[in-house]
Coordinates of C-alpha atoms in Angstrom, one line a residue:
M243 CA 109.9 -106.3 -65.4
G244 CA 108.7 -109.8 -66.1
I245 CA 108.0 -111.2 -69.6
S246 CA 104.2 -111.2 -69.0
K247 CA 104.2 -107.5 -68.1
A248 CA 106.5 -106.6 -71.0
T249 CA 104.5 -108.5 -73.6
G250 CA 101.2 -107.2 -72.0
I251 CA 102.3 -103.6 -72.4
A252 CA 103.5 -104.2 -75.9
A253 CA 100.2 -106.0 -76.8
T254 CA 98.2 -103.1 -75.4
A255 CA 100.3 -100.6 -77.4
F256 CA 99.8 -102.6 -80.6
L257 CA 96.0 -102.9 -79.9
V258 CA 95.7 -99.1 -79.2
T259 CA 97.6 -98.4 -82.4
S260 CA 95.4 -100.8 -84.5
V261 CA 92.2 -99.2 -83.1
N262 CA 93.6 -95.7 -83.9
L263 CA 94.6 -96.8 -87.4
C264 CA 91.1 -98.3 -87.9
Q265 CA 89.4 -95.0 -86.8
L266 CA 91.6 -93.2 -89.3
G267 CA 90.2 -95.4 -92.0
M268 CA 93.5 -97.3 -92.5
R269 CA 92.0 -100.8 -92.0
I270 CA 94.6 -102.6 -94.1
V271 CA 97.5 -100.9 -92.3
M272 CA 96.0 -101.8 -89.0
L273 CA 95.9 -105.5 -89.6
P274 CA 99.6 -106.3 -88.8
F275 CA 99.3 -104.3 -85.6
L276 CA 96.1 -106.1 -84.6
G277 CA 97.7 -109.5 -85.4
T278 CA 100.8 -108.7 -83.4
S279 CA 98.6 -107.5 -80.5
I280 CA 96.5 -110.8 -80.5
V281 CA 99.7 -112.9 -80.6
A282 CA 101.3 -110.9 -77.8
F283 CA 98.2 -111.2 -75.7
V284 CA 98.1 -115.0 -76.2
V285 CA 101.8 -115.2 -75.1
T286 CA 101.1 -112.8 -72.2
F287 CA 98.4 -115.0 -70.8
A288 CA 100.3 -118.3 -71.5
S289 CA 103.5 -117.0 -69.8
H290 CA 101.7 -115.7 -66.7
D291 CA 102.8 -117.5 -63.5
A292 CA 99.3 -118.7 -62.8
I293 CA 98.9 -120.3 -66.2
N294 CA 102.5 -121.1 -67.2
L295 CA 102.3 -122.8 -70.6
P296 CA 105.8 -122.4 -72.0
W297 CA 105.3 -125.2 -74.5
I298 CA 102.8 -123.0 -76.4
L299 CA 105.7 -121.6 -78.5
G300 CA 106.7 -125.2 -79.6
K301 CA 110.5 -124.7 -78.9
N302 CA 112.2 -128.1 -79.2
S303 CA 114.8 -129.6 -77.0
V304 CA 117.7 -128.0 -78.8
G305 CA 116.2 -124.5 -78.5
R306 CA 114.8 -124.1 -82.0
F307 CA 111.3 -123.1 -83.1
P308 CA 109.5 -125.1 -85.7
L309 CA 108.2 -123.4 -88.8
W310 CA 104.6 -123.3 -87.6
S311 CA 105.7 -121.5 -84.5
I312 CA 107.8 -119.0 -86.4
V313 CA 104.8 -118.3 -88.7
L314 CA 102.2 -118.1 -85.9
F315 CA 104.3 -116.4 -83.2
G316 CA 106.7 -114.5 -85.5
P317 CA 105.5 -111.1 -84.3
F318 CA 106.1 -112.1 -80.6
L319 CA 109.5 -113.7 -81.3
T320 CA 110.6 -110.5 -83.1
L321 CA 109.3 -108.4 -80.2
A322 CA 111.0 -110.6 -77.6
R323 CA 114.4 -110.4 -79.4
T324 CA 114.1 -106.7 -79.9
Y325 CA 113.2 -106.3 -76.2
A326 CA 116.2 -108.4 -75.1
M327 CA 118.6 -106.4 -77.3
V328 CA 117.2 -103.0 -76.1
K329 CA 117.2 -104.1 -72.5
R330 CA 120.8 -105.3 -72.7
Y331 CA 121.9 -102.0 -74.5
M332 CA 120.0 -99.8 -71.9
R333 CA 121.6 -101.7 -69.0
K334 CA 125.0 -101.6 -70.7
E335 CA 125.2 -105.3 -70.0
S336 CA 127.8 -107.5 -71.6
V337 CA 126.5 -110.4 -73.7
Y338 CA 128.3 -112.8 -71.4
D339 CA 130.6 -112.8 -68.4
K340 CA 133.2 -115.5 -67.6
I341 CA 132.2 -117.0 -64.2
V342 CA 134.9 -119.6 -64.1
E343 CA 137.2 -121.2 -66.7
G344 CA 134.9 -122.6 -69.4
L345 CA 131.7 -121.4 -67.8
Y346 CA 130.0 -118.2 -69.0
L347 CA 126.7 -116.6 -68.0
G348 CA 124.9 -114.3 -70.4
G349 CA 122.0 -113.8 -72.7
W350 CA 121.0 -114.9 -76.2
P351 CA 124.1 -114.4 -78.5
F352 CA 122.3 -112.8 -81.5
L353 CA 125.5 -112.4 -83.4
L354 CA 128.4 -114.9 -83.9
K355 CA 130.9 -112.4 -82.5
H356 CA 128.9 -112.5 -79.2
L357 CA 129.8 -116.1 -78.6
P358 CA 132.5 -116.9 -76.0
P359 CA 135.8 -118.2 -77.3
G360 CA 136.3 -121.8 -78.3
S361 CA 133.3 -124.1 -79.0
P362 CA 131.0 -123.3 -76.1
S363 CA 127.7 -125.0 -75.2
I364 CA 125.1 -122.3 -74.8
I365 CA 122.5 -122.7 -72.1
D366 CA 120.0 -119.9 -72.7
C367 CA 117.3 -120.0 -70.1
T368 CA 115.9 -116.7 -71.4
C369 CA 115.8 -115.1 -68.0
H370 CA 118.6 -113.8 -65.8
G371 CA 117.3 -115.7 -62.8
R372 CA 116.8 -119.1 -64.5
S373 CA 120.2 -118.9 -66.2
A374 CA 121.8 -118.0 -62.9
C375 CA 120.0 -120.8 -61.2
V376 CA 121.4 -123.3 -63.7
V377 CA 124.9 -121.9 -63.3
C378 CA 124.7 -122.2 -59.5
A379 CA 123.8 -125.9 -59.9
I380 CA 126.7 -126.4 -62.3
L381 CA 129.2 -124.7 -59.9
V382 CA 128.1 -126.9 -57.1
A383 CA 128.1 -130.1 -59.3
L384 CA 131.6 -129.3 -60.4
G385 CA 132.8 -128.8 -56.9
I386 CA 133.7 -125.2 -57.4
A387 CA 131.1 -124.0 -54.8
E388 CA 130.2 -125.9 -51.7
N389 CA 126.5 -124.9 -51.9
W390 CA 124.2 -122.9 -54.1
K391 CA 124.5 -119.8 -51.9
D392 CA 128.3 -119.8 -52.3
A393 CA 127.7 -120.3 -56.1
E394 CA 125.4 -117.3 -56.1
N395 CA 128.0 -115.2 -54.5
I396 CA 130.6 -116.3 -57.0
I397 CA 128.3 -115.3 -59.9
R398 CA 127.4 -112.0 -58.2
E399 CA 131.1 -111.1 -58.1
R400 CA 131.1 -111.2 -61.9
R401 CA 127.6 -110.4 -63.1
K402 CA 124.5 -108.8 -61.8
I403 CA 121.8 -111.5 -61.3
K404 CA 118.3 -111.6 -59.8
M405 CA 117.0 -114.9 -58.7
N406 CA 113.4 -115.1 -57.4
A407 CA 112.0 -117.2 -54.5
L408 CA 111.1 -120.0 -56.9
H409 CA 114.7 -120.2 -58.2
K410 CA 116.1 -120.3 -54.7
K411 CA 113.5 -122.9 -53.6
T412 CA 114.4 -125.1 -56.6
L413 CA 118.1 -124.9 -55.7
E414 CA 117.3 -125.6 -52.0
E415 CA 115.3 -128.7 -53.0
W416 CA 118.0 -129.8 -55.5
S417 CA 120.6 -129.4 -52.7
K418 CA 118.6 -131.5 -50.3
Q419 CA 118.1 -134.2 -52.9
R420 CA 121.8 -134.1 -53.8
V421 CA 122.8 -134.5 -50.1
S422 CA 120.4 -137.5 -49.6
Q423 CA 121.8 -139.2 -52.7
K424 CA 125.3 -138.9 -51.4
K425 CA 124.2 -140.4 -48.1
D426 CA 122.6 -143.4 -49.9
K427 CA 125.9 -144.2 -51.6

């Protein structure tokens, strides 16, 4: 299930809860539920493929959220982290899997003990497909795989991944550009 659907369902559940609490006369108690619902609906619309406004959360180039974003989108960020942890637990998915020496593919390491050994650089693209897409490109760039399809197979031997048509199209275009750059040299 995509992030838009997941946040949309959560937003609707929080809205229904807030309406029910309001009808029960618990107006003050319903406010956090209503606020969370509004924030989740905003993120749902902003993250939909047709709109695609990832910058709305204000995440900087090192992957951190500024204070204003934490305050404004705190309910969503909490929901997203909770969703990721529950999803990982339900799928019995490891936090990361070693793809090749020094290269790991996984999700957000929410505890220090979840980090791979050594001093790794973490590339968290939030989504299984995007992260796998980046790792495919890395495997090709390092010369471990001849092309992105071979890289995809290397990853699939170690971890379940799901790349969509856009990820594959991006890798195909990147591969063509890479080949043309090699010819120019």
